[in-house]
Amino acid sequence: GPAGEVGIRFDDGEFIRLDEWKYRIVPRETGYPPRAPWESVSGVSGMFNGMIAPLSLLPPTGVVWYQGESNVETASGYEPLLTALIADWRAAFGRRGMPFIIVQLPNFGRVADAPVESGWALLRHAQQQVAARDAHVGLVPTQDLGDDGDLHPRGKYAVALRTAQVARALEGDGGPADGLLPQLIDRDAASLTLGFSAPLLPGNEGEAVLQFSLCPANGPCVAAPAAWHRGLIRIDHGVLPAATRLRYCWSDGGRCALHAVGGLPAGSFELPLGRD
C-alpha cells in the first residue's frame, strides 16, 4: 500500500511509519536471528514434527547425521546443540544407546595458505569432540572427498563405504569409529610430539609435515614447523612457547596430507595444550 500506511501500530494507538526508518547491517559475529516456527523448511521444530516424530511408530536402530553446513556461521555453538539433539532423539525413541554416525564436513571454500580462523574447521572440530565423548557415536571423516568449489561433492560412494565401516565398528567388529584422533605423546619447551589413534603412513625421517599452527590464548595463530621423527610428528614448540592450542589443517577448503595406514585421512583438528 501507500508508504504512509506501512508501519507498526501499537496497542495504545501510536503508529510509526516504516518508510522513514533507517537500517544497519547486522555484524557477522552476531549470527543469524532465530527462525520462525511457521517457516516451511527451517522453522523451529518444523522438520522434527514433520519428519522425525512420526518415526516413533517404527523407531530406528541408528542414525546417520549428515549436516552442519548451515551452522558454519555459528560453529562455536554447534557442539552443545548436536549433543542435545542426540540425547533428545534417543529419549524420543526410547533407545538409550542408539548409535549415531556423524558425517564430518568435507573440504569446501577458501584454501588457507597461512593460519586463519575457519568456521568449517571449527565445526568439524565440534563434530569430532561429540563423537570422541560418546562410545555410541561414530565419526566419518570426509575432508579428502570434498570439492573446494562445490558444496555438494560427488564422492558419495566413498562416504557411504566409510559410513558402513564406522557402523560395523560401533557394532563391535573393530576398526576406527571416531576417525583419527590426535594424541599428544610428549612435550617440552622446545617441541611437541604428536601421534594418532591409528598408525599413520609415515614420511621419511626429518621430512617436513605442513599445515600445523600454534595459537595463544588471545591473538593470532602462527605457523609451526613440523617433521617426521621415528614414525611420529615433532612440532617446533619454540615458535610460540605460550601456545595454548595446536591446530592442524585449519582451513575451510583444501585437503590434509596425513593419512592412516588404511587410507583414512586426518581431518582438521584443534588440540588443547594446557600447561607444562
XYZ file of N, CA and C in Angstrom:
828
model
N 0.809 -1.197 0.000
C 0.000 0.000 0.000
C 0.848 1.256 0.000
N 0.204 2.409 0.121
C 0.924 3.679 0.166
C 1.926 3.695 1.323
N 3.050 4.385 1.134
C 4.102 4.413 2.146
C 3.576 4.890 3.500
N 2.637 5.824 3.485
C 2.114 6.352 4.737
C 1.293 5.356 5.524
N 0.909 4.239 4.903
C 0.101 3.233 5.590
C 0.913 2.006 6.008
N 2.215 2.017 5.698
C 3.069 0.893 6.062
C 3.812 1.237 7.343
N 3.521 0.516 8.405
C 4.160 0.839 9.675
C 3.749 -0.122 10.770
N 4.045 0.249 11.996
C 3.723 -0.556 13.168
C 2.741 0.231 14.022
N 1.609 -0.401 14.331
C 0.607 0.237 15.183
C 0.605 -0.470 16.543
N 0.794 0.297 17.596
C 0.854 -0.247 18.956
C -0.527 -0.244 19.602
N -0.632 -0.954 20.730
C -1.925 -1.102 21.401
C -2.506 0.238 21.835
N -1.615 1.204 22.132
C -2.132 2.496 22.592
C -2.520 3.422 21.444
N -2.468 2.887 20.188
C -2.868 3.669 19.032
C -1.728 4.369 18.318
N -0.540 4.396 18.913
C 0.587 5.046 18.254
C 0.940 4.313 16.959
N 1.222 5.072 15.903
C 1.562 4.493 14.613
C 2.919 5.041 14.161
N 3.843 4.136 13.854
C 5.178 4.536 13.405
C 5.352 4.089 11.968
N 5.538 5.065 11.067
C 5.700 4.755 9.647
C 7.074 4.130 9.404
N 7.102 3.105 8.574
C 8.348 2.410 8.289
C 9.146 3.058 7.161
N 8.480 3.878 6.339
C 9.208 4.466 5.217
C 10.240 5.489 5.671
N 10.205 5.870 6.930
C 11.170 6.836 7.446
C 12.292 6.161 8.227
N 12.271 4.849 8.318
C 13.278 4.131 9.095
C 14.592 4.019 8.335
N 15.656 3.847 9.082
C 16.958 3.502 8.526
C 17.340 2.130 9.091
N 18.255 1.472 8.415
C 18.648 0.152 8.890
C 20.168 0.052 8.964
N 20.637 -0.880 9.765
C 22.067 -1.136 9.920
C 22.317 -2.619 9.680
N 23.361 -2.932 8.916
C 23.710 -4.326 8.662
C 24.113 -4.994 9.983
N 23.550 -6.162 10.249
C 23.875 -6.884 11.478
C 25.314 -7.393 11.388
N 26.141 -7.135 12.398
C 27.524 -7.646 12.364
C 27.553 -9.155 12.238
N 28.532 -9.651 11.519
C 28.609 -11.094 11.274
C 28.710 -11.881 12.568
N 29.445 -11.340 13.564
C 29.629 -12.086 14.797
C 28.331 -12.241 15.602
N 27.323 -11.445 15.286
C 26.039 -11.565 15.970
C 25.323 -12.848 15.571
N 25.554 -13.299 14.342
C 24.910 -14.525 13.878
C 23.535 -14.260 13.292
N 22.846 -15.335 12.980
C 21.535 -15.225 12.368
C 20.443 -15.105 13.429
N 19.324 -14.449 13.103
C 18.218 -14.375 14.062
C 17.523 -15.728 14.180
N 16.780 -15.955 15.258
C 16.030 -17.208 15.397
C 15.045 -17.381 14.252
N 14.833 -18.627 13.826
C 13.885 -18.896 12.753
C 12.472 -18.966 13.321
N 11.523 -18.486 12.534
C 10.126 -18.504 12.960
C 9.568 -19.921 12.863
N 8.744 -20.345 13.813
C 8.215 -21.723 13.803
C 7.437 -22.061 12.538
N 6.823 -21.066 11.880
C 5.960 -21.359 10.748
C 6.702 -21.413 9.414
N 8.016 -21.211 9.416
C 8.758 -21.311 8.167
C 8.733 -22.753 7.660
N 8.598 -22.920 6.346
C 8.328 -24.237 5.778
C 9.459 -25.239 5.987
N 10.715 -24.813 5.852
C 11.827 -25.748 5.943
C 12.626 -25.570 7.227
N 12.975 -24.337 7.536
C 13.875 -24.086 8.660
C 13.169 -23.638 9.924
N 11.866 -23.751 9.964
C 11.139 -23.329 11.152
C 11.485 -24.170 12.367
N 11.513 -23.528 13.528
C 11.843 -24.221 14.761
C 10.869 -25.382 14.989
N 11.384 -26.567 15.140
C 10.650 -27.820 15.386
C 9.843 -28.307 14.190
N 9.839 -27.538 13.088
C 9.032 -27.943 11.937
C 9.470 -29.262 11.339
N 10.766 -29.412 11.077
C 11.263 -30.646 10.473
C 11.140 -31.820 11.434
N 11.353 -31.569 12.746
C 11.226 -32.666 13.712
C 9.793 -33.187 13.736
N 8.830 -32.268 13.834
C 7.434 -32.693 13.920
C 6.963 -33.362 12.637
N 7.479 -32.899 11.492
C 7.024 -33.441 10.222
C 7.738 -34.703 9.789
N 9.019 -34.870 10.210
C 9.822 -35.950 9.635
C 10.397 -36.926 10.665
N 10.574 -36.502 11.912
C 11.214 -37.364 12.904
C 10.197 -37.954 13.882
N 9.327 -37.114 14.423
C 8.347 -37.596 15.400
C 7.498 -38.760 14.881
N 7.062 -38.748 13.604
C 6.244 -39.879 13.124
C 6.986 -41.220 13.137
N 8.327 -41.190 13.208
C 9.081 -42.447 13.222
C 8.947 -43.193 14.541
N 8.316 -42.582 15.534
C 8.151 -43.268 16.822
C 7.349 -44.558 16.681
N 6.544 -44.669 15.616
C 5.787 -45.901 15.361
C 6.702 -47.009 14.849
N 7.826 -46.623 14.277
C 8.806 -47.583 13.779
C 10.194 -47.032 14.117
N 10.570 -47.064 15.395
C 11.791 -46.386 15.839
C 13.034 -46.938 15.155
N 13.932 -46.072 14.707
C 15.152 -46.516 14.032
C 16.122 -47.166 15.017
N 16.984 -47.996 14.474
C 18.031 -48.618 15.299
C 19.318 -47.802 15.279
N 19.386 -46.782 14.431
C 20.568 -45.932 14.365
C 20.310 -44.732 13.476
N 21.219 -43.772 13.520
C 21.068 -42.529 12.770
C 22.380 -42.198 12.079
N 22.298 -41.803 10.814
C 23.432 -41.207 10.112
C 23.128 -39.723 9.964
N 23.937 -38.885 10.595
C 23.697 -37.435 10.639
C 24.683 -36.753 9.692
N 24.172 -36.265 8.579
C 24.997 -35.648 7.543
C 24.539 -34.204 7.395
N 25.043 -33.333 8.247
C 24.567 -31.953 8.308
C 25.636 -31.108 8.978
N 25.522 -29.800 8.837
C 26.433 -28.891 9.510
C 26.731 -27.632 8.724
N 26.519 -27.683 7.397
C 26.859 -26.531 6.555
C 26.130 -25.259 6.986
N 24.870 -25.388 7.357
C 24.087 -24.206 7.709
C 24.436 -23.660 9.086
N 25.295 -24.348 9.843
C 25.701 -23.886 11.167
C 27.120 -23.325 11.189
N 27.762 -23.245 10.032
C 29.157 -22.814 9.986
C 29.330 -21.408 10.538
N 28.375 -20.523 10.282
C 28.496 -19.140 10.741
C 28.439 -19.031 12.263
N 27.872 -20.021 12.920
C 27.781 -20.028 14.387
C 28.357 -21.342 14.921
N 29.506 -21.727 14.372
C 30.080 -23.038 14.680
C 30.442 -23.206 16.149
N 30.731 -22.115 16.852
C 31.141 -22.218 18.255
C 30.033 -22.792 19.139
N 28.778 -22.705 18.694
C 27.676 -23.238 19.485
C 27.159 -24.574 19.008
N 27.849 -25.195 18.054
C 27.331 -26.419 17.445
C 27.482 -27.644 18.351
N 28.554 -27.716 19.097
C 28.817 -28.899 19.917
C 27.700 -29.171 20.923
N 27.263 -28.189 21.729
C 26.152 -28.477 22.649
C 24.836 -28.748 21.926
N 24.613 -28.120 20.766
C 23.388 -28.376 20.018
C 23.326 -29.831 19.553
N 24.425 -30.311 18.978
C 24.435 -31.685 18.475
C 24.348 -32.692 19.622
N 25.019 -32.405 20.721
C 24.936 -33.280 21.892
C 23.497 -33.377 22.400
N 22.817 -32.233 22.446
C 21.432 -32.202 22.914
C 20.509 -32.936 21.944
N 20.758 -32.782 20.643
C 19.913 -33.456 19.650
C 20.019 -34.972 19.796
N 21.236 -35.472 19.969
C 21.423 -36.920 20.123
C 20.679 -37.427 21.348
N 20.827 -36.717 22.471
C 20.144 -37.132 23.694
C 18.622 -37.081 23.533
N 18.134 -36.047 22.841
C 16.694 -35.883 22.660
C 16.112 -36.974 21.770
N 16.798 -37.311 20.694
C 16.285 -38.354 19.799
C 16.337 -39.722 20.477
N 17.364 -39.982 21.238
C 17.419 -41.255 21.957
C 16.252 -41.367 22.932
N 15.965 -40.265 23.621
C 14.841 -40.278 24.566
C 13.512 -40.427 23.835
N 13.372 -39.734 22.697
C 12.112 -39.778 21.947
C 11.811 -41.178 21.434
N 12.858 -41.927 21.068
C 12.661 -43.269 20.531
C 12.846 -44.360 21.574
N 13.147 -43.960 22.819
C 13.310 -44.940 23.872
C 14.493 -45.848 23.672
N 15.536 -45.343 23.030
C 16.745 -46.128 22.767
C 17.935 -45.402 23.368
N 18.299 -45.774 24.571
C 19.302 -45.030 25.339
C 20.664 -44.984 24.636
N 21.105 -46.084 24.062
C 22.409 -46.123 23.416
C 22.325 -46.159 21.905
N 21.269 -45.581 21.342
C 21.086 -45.631 19.894
C 22.304 -45.046 19.175
N 22.911 -45.811 18.245
C 24.111 -45.312 17.571
C 23.824 -44.106 16.681
N 24.723 -43.156 16.734
C 24.711 -42.005 15.844
C 26.021 -42.003 15.061
N 25.938 -41.830 13.764
C 27.129 -41.710 12.929
C 27.136 -40.311 12.331
N 28.153 -39.536 12.678
C 28.268 -38.157 12.201
C 29.187 -38.134 10.984
N 28.669 -37.678 9.852
C 29.499 -37.481 8.672
C 30.101 -36.080 8.765
N 31.406 -36.022 8.936
C 32.089 -34.750 9.156
C 32.046 -33.894 7.892
N 32.048 -32.587 8.067
C 32.020 -31.692 6.915
C 33.235 -31.923 6.021
N 33.045 -31.879 4.701
C 34.173 -32.040 3.787
C 34.908 -30.712 3.600
N 35.914 -30.734 2.770
C 36.594 -29.504 2.394
C 35.727 -28.718 1.420
N 35.584 -27.440 1.675
C 34.802 -26.569 0.791
C 35.181 -25.126 1.082
N 35.474 -24.367 0.015
C 35.748 -22.946 0.191
C 37.220 -22.609 0.050
N 37.593 -21.517 0.670
C 38.944 -20.976 0.538
C 39.970 -21.917 1.158
N 41.077 -22.097 0.466
C 42.189 -22.893 0.975
C 43.176 -21.944 1.651
N 43.378 -22.100 2.944
C 44.236 -21.190 3.696
C 45.701 -21.485 3.407
N 46.471 -20.435 3.092
C 47.913 -20.587 2.899
C 48.702 -20.041 4.088
N 47.987 -19.625 5.124
C 48.583 -19.140 6.375
C 47.542 -19.352 7.467
N 47.946 -19.376 8.738
C 46.969 -19.597 9.813
C 45.835 -18.571 9.794
N 44.603 -19.059 9.748
C 43.411 -18.208 9.726
C 42.345 -18.853 10.606
N 41.306 -18.094 10.892
C 40.130 -18.655 11.545
C 39.244 -19.301 10.478
N 38.617 -20.401 10.809
C 37.815 -21.135 9.836
C 36.574 -21.692 10.502
N 35.406 -21.251 10.028
C 34.153 -21.783 10.554
C 33.972 -23.255 10.213
N 34.410 -23.670 9.027
C 34.278 -25.076 8.631
C 35.162 -25.956 9.500
N 36.397 -25.524 9.758
C 37.286 -26.316 10.611
C 36.759 -26.369 12.037
N 36.215 -25.250 12.531
C 35.686 -25.223 13.889
C 34.496 -26.163 14.022
N 33.660 -26.229 12.996
C 32.506 -27.132 13.071
C 32.954 -28.588 12.966
N 33.956 -28.873 12.117
C 34.498 -30.232 12.067
C 35.030 -30.639 13.441
N 35.706 -29.697 14.097
C 36.243 -29.977 15.427
C 35.105 -30.293 16.401
N 34.018 -29.540 16.340
C 32.869 -29.798 17.217
C 32.302 -31.190 16.962
N 32.186 -31.576 15.699
C 31.687 -32.910 15.372
C 32.612 -33.989 15.935
N 33.916 -33.769 15.818
C 34.876 -34.741 16.344
C 34.763 -34.878 17.859
N 34.591 -33.755 18.544
C 34.511 -33.796 20.002
C 33.264 -34.527 20.486
N 32.138 -34.323 19.810
C 30.909 -35.021 20.187
C 31.096 -36.528 20.027
N 31.724 -36.942 18.935
C 31.931 -38.371 18.701
C 32.922 -38.962 19.691
N 33.959 -38.217 20.019
C 35.005 -38.747 20.900
C 34.491 -38.968 22.320
N 33.477 -38.228 22.737
C 32.974 -38.321 24.111
C 31.946 -39.429 24.310
N 31.409 -39.972 23.229
C 30.301 -40.927 23.338
C 30.686 -42.211 22.610
N 30.698 -43.319 23.336
C 31.106 -44.595 22.745
C 30.135 -45.083 21.679
N 28.935 -44.532 21.654
C 27.929 -44.956 20.686
C 27.763 -43.947 19.550
N 28.696 -43.021 19.441
C 28.685 -42.042 18.352
C 29.956 -42.218 17.536
N 29.803 -42.388 16.231
C 30.949 -42.548 15.339
C 31.126 -41.343 14.445
N 32.301 -41.230 13.848
C 32.642 -40.086 13.003
C 33.190 -40.571 11.673
N 32.679 -39.993 10.583
C 33.147 -40.319 9.241
C 33.897 -39.111 8.685
N 35.228 -39.132 8.637
C 35.976 -38.002 8.070
C 35.837 -37.965 6.557
N 35.658 -36.770 6.002
C 35.461 -36.633 4.552
C 36.253 -35.461 3.972
N 37.238 -34.954 4.708
C 37.926 -33.753 4.244
C 38.789 -34.008 3.010
N 38.952 -35.258 2.632
C 39.668 -35.578 1.403
C 38.723 -35.909 0.253
N 37.422 -35.828 0.487
C 36.451 -36.237 -0.519
C 35.662 -35.073 -1.099
N 35.839 -33.869 -0.554
C 35.046 -32.733 -0.989
C 35.590 -32.062 -2.238
N 34.897 -31.005 -2.618
C 35.284 -30.172 -3.751
C 35.292 -28.743 -3.242
N 36.462 -28.090 -3.263
C 36.569 -26.751 -2.694
C 35.617 -25.754 -3.353
N 35.164 -26.056 -4.576
C 34.276 -25.138 -5.275
C 32.842 -25.610 -5.378
N 32.504 -26.729 -4.747
C 31.151 -27.283 -4.854
C 30.706 -27.771 -3.488
N 29.633 -27.193 -2.982
C 29.139 -27.550 -1.661
C 28.689 -29.013 -1.595
N 28.307 -29.575 -2.734
C 27.810 -30.952 -2.770
C 28.755 -31.804 -3.611
N 29.810 -32.337 -3.006
C 30.783 -33.139 -3.766
C 30.167 -34.426 -4.290
N 30.792 -34.966 -5.323
C 30.223 -36.139 -5.993
C 30.652 -37.466 -5.366
N 31.653 -37.452 -4.522
C 32.195 -38.696 -3.996
C 31.361 -39.323 -2.906
N 30.054 -39.470 -3.119
C 29.174 -40.011 -2.082
C 29.401 -41.503 -1.844
N 29.874 -42.215 -2.881
C 30.091 -43.648 -2.722
C 31.144 -43.908 -1.654
N 32.232 -43.134 -1.681
C 33.282 -43.294 -0.673
C 32.759 -42.933 0.716
N 31.895 -41.915 0.785
C 31.285 -41.551 2.062
C 30.458 -42.718 2.590
N 29.704 -43.366 1.704
C 28.864 -44.494 2.105
C 29.716 -45.662 2.609
N 30.819 -45.948 1.927
C 31.688 -47.042 2.361
C 32.254 -46.771 3.753
N 32.718 -45.550 3.983
C 33.276 -45.220 5.298
C 32.197 -45.259 6.373
N 30.996 -44.822 6.020
C 29.897 -44.860 6.983
C 29.588 -46.301 7.381
N 29.601 -47.191 6.413
C 29.362 -48.605 6.711
C 30.462 -49.170 7.605
N 31.707 -48.757 7.356
C 32.819 -49.218 8.189
C 32.670 -48.740 9.631
N 32.247 -47.481 9.804
C 32.044 -46.941 11.145
C 30.891 -47.669 11.831
N 29.834 -47.964 11.080
C 28.698 -48.700 11.652
C 29.143 -50.061 12.169
N 29.966 -50.763 11.396
C 30.462 -52.063 11.842
C 31.344 -51.925 13.079
N 32.143 -50.847 13.107
C 33.000 -50.620 14.274
C 32.163 -50.382 15.524
N 31.084 -49.625 15.403
C 30.211 -49.362 16.548
C 29.518 -50.634 17.022
N 29.315 -51.573 16.113
C 28.692 -52.842 16.486
C 29.685 -53.802 17.123
N 30.954 -53.394 17.188
C 31.947 -54.227 17.850
C 32.803 -55.063 16.938
N 32.747 -54.780 15.628
C 33.518 -55.573 14.677
C 34.932 -55.036 14.469
N 35.315 -54.012 15.216
C 36.660 -53.471 15.118
C 36.781 -52.365 14.092
N 37.957 -51.742 14.077
C 38.197 -50.626 13.171
C 37.969 -49.302 13.859
N 38.473 -48.208 13.273
C 38.307 -46.884 13.884
C 36.869 -46.387 13.764
N 36.288 -46.009 14.876
C 34.914 -45.499 14.871
C 34.864 -43.987 14.963
N 35.956 -43.361 15.351
C 35.951 -41.909 15.566
C 36.964 -41.195 14.681
N 37.337 -41.767 13.562
C 38.344 -41.142 12.726
C 39.717 -41.234 13.391
N 40.625 -40.410 12.958
C 41.973 -40.395 13.526
C 42.044 -39.318 14.600
N 42.099 -39.728 15.846
C 42.146 -38.789 16.951
C 43.586 -38.452 17.298
N 43.938 -37.160 17.396
C 45.309 -36.771 17.747
C 45.617 -37.070 19.205
N 46.859 -37.411 19.465
C 47.300 -37.730 20.825
C 48.651 -37.074 21.073
N 48.714 -36.235 22.105
C 49.975 -35.582 22.458
C 50.818 -36.575 23.254
N 51.899 -37.069 22.636
C 52.728 -38.104 23.244
C 53.716 -37.515 24.252
N 54.315 -36.381 23.892
C 55.334 -35.773 24.745
C 55.422 -34.293 24.427
N 55.916 -33.523 25.389
C 56.082 -32.085 25.177
C 57.147 -31.537 26.099
N 57.817 -30.504 25.604
C 58.731 -29.724 26.425
C 58.774 -28.325 25.826
N 59.653 -27.493 26.308
C 59.700 -26.109 25.839
C 60.092 -26.005 24.373
N 60.797 -27.025 23.865
C 61.306 -26.950 22.500
C 60.403 -27.626 21.478
N 59.701 -28.674 21.883
C 58.965 -29.432 20.880
C 57.733 -30.124 21.464
N 56.822 -30.495 20.558
C 55.646 -31.294 20.870
C 55.715 -32.541 20.005
N 55.457 -33.701 20.591
C 55.462 -34.942 19.832
C 54.031 -35.444 19.727
N 53.591 -35.640 18.484
C 52.195 -35.941 18.220
C 52.048 -37.319 17.573
N 51.084 -38.078 18.064
C 50.704 -39.336 17.455
C 49.206 -39.350 17.204
N 48.697 -40.486 16.745
C 47.273 -40.602 16.444
C 46.754 -41.941 16.961
N 45.436 -42.058 16.958
C 44.803 -43.261 17.486
C 44.985 -44.471 16.578
N 45.509 -44.261 15.373
C 45.836 -45.352 14.454
C 47.154 -45.013 13.777
N 47.928 -46.003 13.368
C 49.221 -45.733 12.740
C 49.067 -44.936 11.447
N 49.950 -43.952 11.265
C 49.937 -43.122 10.068
C 50.849 -43.706 8.998
N 50.578 -43.313 7.759
C 51.525 -43.582 6.684
C 52.691 -42.612 6.875
N 53.836 -43.098 7.339
C 54.906 -42.160 7.705
C 55.678 -41.650 6.503
N 56.261 -40.469 6.678
C 57.182 -39.944 5.687
C 58.599 -40.317 6.062
N 59.545 -39.801 5.334
C 60.947 -40.047 5.635
C 61.369 -39.315 6.896
N 62.295 -39.891 7.638
C 62.796 -39.273 8.867
C 63.292 -37.851 8.569
N 62.753 -36.881 9.331
C 63.146 -35.492 9.159
C 62.390 -34.743 8.074
N 61.541 -35.437 7.326
C 60.773 -34.777 6.259
C 59.734 -33.837 6.872
N 59.576 -32.659 6.274
C 58.656 -31.657 6.801
C 57.206 -32.114 6.685
N 56.410 -31.769 7.694
C 54.963 -32.001 7.684
C 54.303 -30.634 7.797
N 53.572 -30.236 6.785
C 52.998 -28.902 6.733
C 51.621 -28.839 7.408
N 51.087 -27.621 7.519
C 49.714 -27.329 7.937
C 49.504 -27.311 9.447
N 50.578 -27.285 10.246
C 50.424 -27.140 11.690
C 50.539 -25.672 12.093
N 49.824 -25.305 13.146
C 49.927 -23.953 13.696
C 49.738 -24.002 15.207
N 50.306 -23.012 15.888
C 50.179 -22.858 17.332
C 49.422 -21.579 17.622
N 48.555 -21.627 18.649
C 47.680 -20.493 18.931
C 47.801 -20.100 20.398
N 47.904 -18.792 20.682
C 47.913 -18.327 22.069
C 46.497 -18.229 22.613
N 46.375 -17.924 23.880
C 45.044 -17.753 24.476
C 44.307 -16.602 23.815
N 45.040 -15.548 23.489
C 44.467 -14.399 22.789
C 45.467 -13.952 21.730
N 44.960 -13.706 20.539
C 45.840 -13.271 19.478
C 45.878 -14.265 18.331
N 46.553 -13.897 17.247
C 46.578 -14.734 16.052
C 47.452 -15.971 16.209
N 47.110 -17.017 15.483
C 47.917 -18.231 15.446
C 49.116 -18.025 14.513
N 50.141 -18.846 14.718
C 51.342 -18.758 13.887
C 51.668 -20.137 13.339
N 52.250 -20.157 12.146
C 52.644 -21.431 11.543
C 53.721 -22.089 12.395
N 53.645 -23.415 12.513
C 54.592 -24.160 13.336
C 55.287 -25.216 12.481
N 56.608 -25.109 12.307
C 57.343 -26.139 11.566
C 57.204 -27.498 12.262
N 57.070 -28.542 11.452
C 56.941 -29.899 11.991
C 57.641 -30.861 11.044
N 58.056 -32.019 11.589
C 58.767 -33.007 10.787
C 58.544 -34.396 11.362
N 58.754 -35.416 10.513
C 58.646 -36.803 10.944
C 59.813 -37.165 11.856
N 59.477 -37.894 12.928
C 60.515 -38.338 13.859
C 60.104 -39.690 14.427
N 60.764 -40.757 13.960
C 60.512 -42.120 14.445
C 59.037 -42.512 14.326
N 58.441 -42.200 13.198
C 57.056 -42.563 12.941
C 56.026 -41.638 13.572
N 56.482 -40.654 14.349
C 55.601 -39.657 14.957
C 55.908 -38.287 14.338
N 55.219 -37.271 14.787
C 55.423 -35.924 14.259
C 55.924 -35.030 15.380
N 57.037 -34.394 15.140
C 57.612 -33.482 16.120
C 57.405 -32.049 15.632
N 56.789 -31.237 16.486
C 56.405 -29.865 16.142
C 57.256 -28.893 16.938
N 57.703 -27.848 16.289
C 58.541 -26.832 16.924
C 57.698 -25.994 17.887
N 57.867 -26.248 19.169
C 57.131 -25.515 20.197
C 57.737 -24.146 20.460
N 59.000 -23.981 20.065
C 59.705 -22.747 20.370
C 59.202 -21.530 19.619
N 58.454 -21.730 18.522
C 57.959 -20.568 17.781
C 56.881 -19.829 18.568
N 56.245 -20.520 19.524
C 55.244 -19.885 20.378
C 55.138 -20.677 21.680
N 56.091 -20.490 22.598
C 56.096 -21.265 23.845
C 54.836 -21.105 24.682
N 54.175 -19.945 24.544
C 52.967 -19.685 25.343
C 51.695 -20.221 24.682
N 51.823 -21.021 23.632
C 50.652 -21.529 22.919
C 49.769 -22.366 23.834
N 48.480 -22.211 23.674
C 47.511 -22.989 24.446
C 46.786 -24.018 23.586
N 46.962 -23.922 22.246
C 46.276 -24.835 21.335
C 47.189 -25.177 20.157
N 47.058 -26.399 19.695
C 47.736 -26.853 18.486
C 46.672 -27.146 17.434
N 46.841 -26.579 16.246
C 45.893 -26.820 15.161
C 46.581 -27.502 13.985
N 45.773 -28.265 13.253
C 46.271 -28.909 12.046
C 45.259 -28.742 10.918
N 45.740 -28.336 9.748
C 44.910 -28.268 8.537
C 43.665 -27.405 8.766
N 43.838 -26.306 9.482
C 42.710 -25.466 9.897
C 42.317 -24.535 8.754
N 41.378 -24.995 7.935
C 41.018 -24.276 6.719
C 39.630 -24.712 6.275
N 38.905 -23.816 5.591
C 37.610 -24.194 5.027
C 37.797 -25.266 3.956
N 38.590 -24.933 2.940
C 38.852 -25.845 1.846
C 40.233 -26.460 1.962
N 40.596 -27.226 0.953
C 41.908 -27.864 0.949
C 41.889 -29.222 1.627
N 42.814 -30.057 1.207
C 42.905 -31.412 1.757
C 44.095 -31.523 2.696
N 43.997 -32.429 3.642
C 45.041 -32.631 4.640
C 45.968 -33.753 4.185
N 47.249 -33.591 4.482
C 48.248 -34.516 3.951
C 48.323 -35.836 4.724
N 48.016 -35.833 6.001
C 48.210 -37.029 6.822
C 47.099 -38.054 6.614
N 47.505 -39.323 6.484
C 46.562 -40.424 6.327
C 47.013 -41.608 7.169
N 46.048 -42.407 7.575
C 46.360 -43.640 8.304
C 46.820 -44.712 7.328
N 47.346 -45.792 7.879
C 47.813 -46.899 7.054
C 46.678 -47.428 6.173
N 45.456 -47.426 6.685
C 44.313 -47.910 5.911
C 43.736 -46.900 4.952
N 44.318 -45.709 4.873
C 43.856 -44.700 3.929
C 42.970 -43.628 4.516
N 42.511 -43.782 5.769
C 41.635 -42.801 6.387
C 42.396 -41.497 6.611
N 41.818 -40.346 6.256
C 42.543 -39.082 6.412
C 42.446 -38.537 7.831
N 43.453 -37.764 8.193
C 43.387 -36.991 9.435
C 42.812 -35.631 9.076
N 41.587 -35.354 9.498
C 40.965 -34.076 9.194
C 41.487 -32.979 10.105
N 40.991 -31.776 9.882
C 41.407 -30.636 10.707
C 41.045 -30.892 12.161
N 41.916 -30.447 13.067
C 41.638 -30.610 14.489
C 42.336 -29.515 15.281
N 41.851 -29.341 16.506
C 42.477 -28.432 17.475
C 42.698 -29.227 18.749
N 43.916 -29.158 19.281
C 44.272 -29.931 20.462
C 44.702 -28.969 21.574
N 44.016 -28.980 22.720
C 44.457 -28.093 23.818
C 45.783 -28.567 24.369
N 46.639 -27.607 24.710
C 47.963 -27.938 25.201
C 48.071 -27.866 26.709
N 47.186 -27.107 27.364
C 47.242 -26.983 28.813
C 48.542 -26.322 29.240
N 49.055 -26.729 30.381
C 50.282 -26.139 30.934
C 51.372 -27.193 31.020
N 52.599 -26.701 31.001
C 53.751 -27.608 31.171
C 53.755 -28.156 32.580
